[in-house]
């Protein structure tokens, strides 16, 4: 049975060089550059001291909310490489809400119910936890991130 399959595949393999000669493996020429519309960035500070940065893009019903802590991997210190990355990963592993523990699976289910997912990130100078949801889900997403 295997030999029959090999015999049938052999003519197809022999035809490949002919396909290459027809120009099928060449990449198409790039198109013209598209204009980039960068929305204006606005910011303000809440009464509790939290800084909010907003970039509104009309016509897109999505919102990305991100909690950003200005302490990243550069603060790991000698002998503690990876601590910032580990911390970012731990942000999705549980929370405390109204004095009760909430496990990682529950957090993930709640994020998915909003149409998004919790997205941890660790950079050199910051650690973040974010989530992208549709605009009507923003209040619930902010509450989840606050946990």
Short mmCIF file of C-alpha atoms in Angstrom, two decimals, residues 8-110:
data_model
loop_
_atom_site.label_atom_id
_atom_site.label_comp_id
_atom_site.label_asym_id
_atom_site.label_seq_id
_atom_site.Cartn_x
_atom_site.Cartn_y
_atom_site.Cartn_z
CA UNK A 8 1.39 8.21 -7.25
CA UNK A 9 3.30 11.02 -5.47
CA UNK A 10 6.39 10.68 -7.69
CA UNK A 11 4.85 12.37 -10.79
CA UNK A 12 3.65 15.25 -8.62
CA UNK A 13 7.16 15.77 -7.25
CA UNK A 14 8.58 15.76 -10.76
CA UNK A 15 6.17 18.53 -11.75
CA UNK A 16 7.38 20.91 -8.99
CA UNK A 17 10.42 22.26 -10.90
CA UNK A 18 8.08 23.21 -13.74
CA UNK A 19 5.88 25.13 -11.34
CA UNK A 20 8.87 26.99 -10.00
CA UNK A 21 9.83 28.04 -13.52
CA UNK A 22 6.37 29.53 -14.01
CA UNK A 23 7.12 32.10 -11.28
CA UNK A 24 4.80 30.72 -8.65
CA UNK A 25 7.46 30.87 -5.95
CA UNK A 26 8.30 34.56 -6.47
CA UNK A 27 6.88 37.05 -3.97
CA UNK A 28 4.54 39.70 -5.37
CA UNK A 29 5.76 43.27 -5.66
CA UNK A 30 4.89 45.46 -2.66
CA UNK A 31 1.93 47.79 -2.98
CA UNK A 32 1.96 51.52 -2.25
CA UNK A 33 2.43 52.63 1.34
CA UNK A 34 -0.84 53.25 3.17
CA UNK A 35 -1.31 56.40 5.26
CA UNK A 36 -1.18 55.94 9.01
CA UNK A 37 -3.72 57.79 11.12
CA UNK A 38 -2.44 58.06 14.68
CA UNK A 39 -5.14 59.32 17.04
CA UNK A 40 -4.32 62.16 19.41
CA UNK A 41 -3.29 61.02 22.87
CA UNK A 42 -4.97 62.63 25.86
CA UNK A 43 -4.27 62.11 29.53
CA UNK A 44 -5.55 63.02 32.95
CA UNK A 45 -5.05 62.05 36.58
CA UNK A 46 -7.84 60.58 38.72
CA UNK A 47 -8.40 61.84 42.30
CA UNK A 48 -6.67 58.69 43.62
CA UNK A 49 -3.51 59.59 41.68
CA UNK A 50 -3.95 57.03 38.90
CA UNK A 51 -2.82 58.44 35.56
CA UNK A 52 -5.11 57.65 32.62
CA UNK A 53 -3.95 57.84 29.00
CA UNK A 54 -6.54 57.68 26.22
CA UNK A 55 -6.20 57.42 22.44
CA UNK A 56 -9.66 57.42 20.84
CA UNK A 57 -10.08 55.79 17.45
CA UNK A 58 -13.62 56.34 16.17
CA UNK A 59 -15.29 53.54 14.26
CA UNK A 60 -13.51 50.76 16.15
CA UNK A 61 -15.74 49.30 18.89
CA UNK A 62 -12.82 47.88 20.88
CA UNK A 63 -11.15 49.12 24.03
CA UNK A 64 -7.79 48.06 25.41
CA UNK A 65 -7.42 48.70 29.11
CA UNK A 66 -3.99 48.25 30.64
CA UNK A 67 -2.66 48.64 34.15
CA UNK A 68 0.98 49.65 33.83
CA UNK A 69 3.42 49.66 36.74
CA UNK A 70 6.58 51.62 36.04
CA UNK A 71 8.87 48.94 37.43
CA UNK A 72 10.16 46.24 35.16
CA UNK A 73 12.96 43.80 34.67
CA UNK A 74 15.65 46.45 35.14
CA UNK A 75 14.63 46.47 38.82
CA UNK A 76 15.25 42.71 39.18
CA UNK A 77 18.70 43.31 40.64
CA UNK A 78 21.74 41.05 40.73
CA UNK A 79 20.93 37.37 41.14
CA UNK A 80 17.23 37.97 40.56
CA UNK A 81 17.02 37.81 36.77
CA UNK A 82 13.53 36.85 35.63
CA UNK A 83 11.76 38.16 38.74
CA UNK A 84 9.86 40.82 36.76
CA UNK A 85 8.76 38.29 34.14
CA UNK A 86 7.64 35.88 36.86
CA UNK A 87 5.68 38.65 38.56
CA UNK A 88 3.90 39.51 35.30
CA UNK A 89 2.91 35.86 34.86
CA UNK A 90 1.63 35.67 38.44
CA UNK A 91 -0.77 38.59 37.82
CA UNK A 92 -3.18 36.17 36.11
CA UNK A 93 -2.84 33.34 38.65
CA UNK A 94 -5.27 34.64 41.25
CA UNK A 95 -6.76 37.66 42.96
CA UNK A 96 -8.58 38.70 46.08
CA UNK A 97 -12.08 40.15 45.64
CA UNK A 98 -14.28 41.27 48.54
CA UNK A 99 -12.04 39.39 50.98
CA UNK A 100 -12.30 36.12 49.05
CA UNK A 101 -9.68 34.35 46.94
CA UNK A 102 -10.35 34.06 43.19
CA UNK A 103 -8.34 31.40 41.37
CA UNK A 104 -6.73 31.62 37.93
CA UNK A 105 -9.39 29.50 36.20
CA UNK A 106 -12.16 31.76 37.48
CA UNK A 107 -10.29 34.89 36.38
CA UNK A 108 -9.75 33.37 32.93
CA UNK A 109 -13.43 32.38 32.61
CA UNK A 110 -14.54 35.87 33.63
#
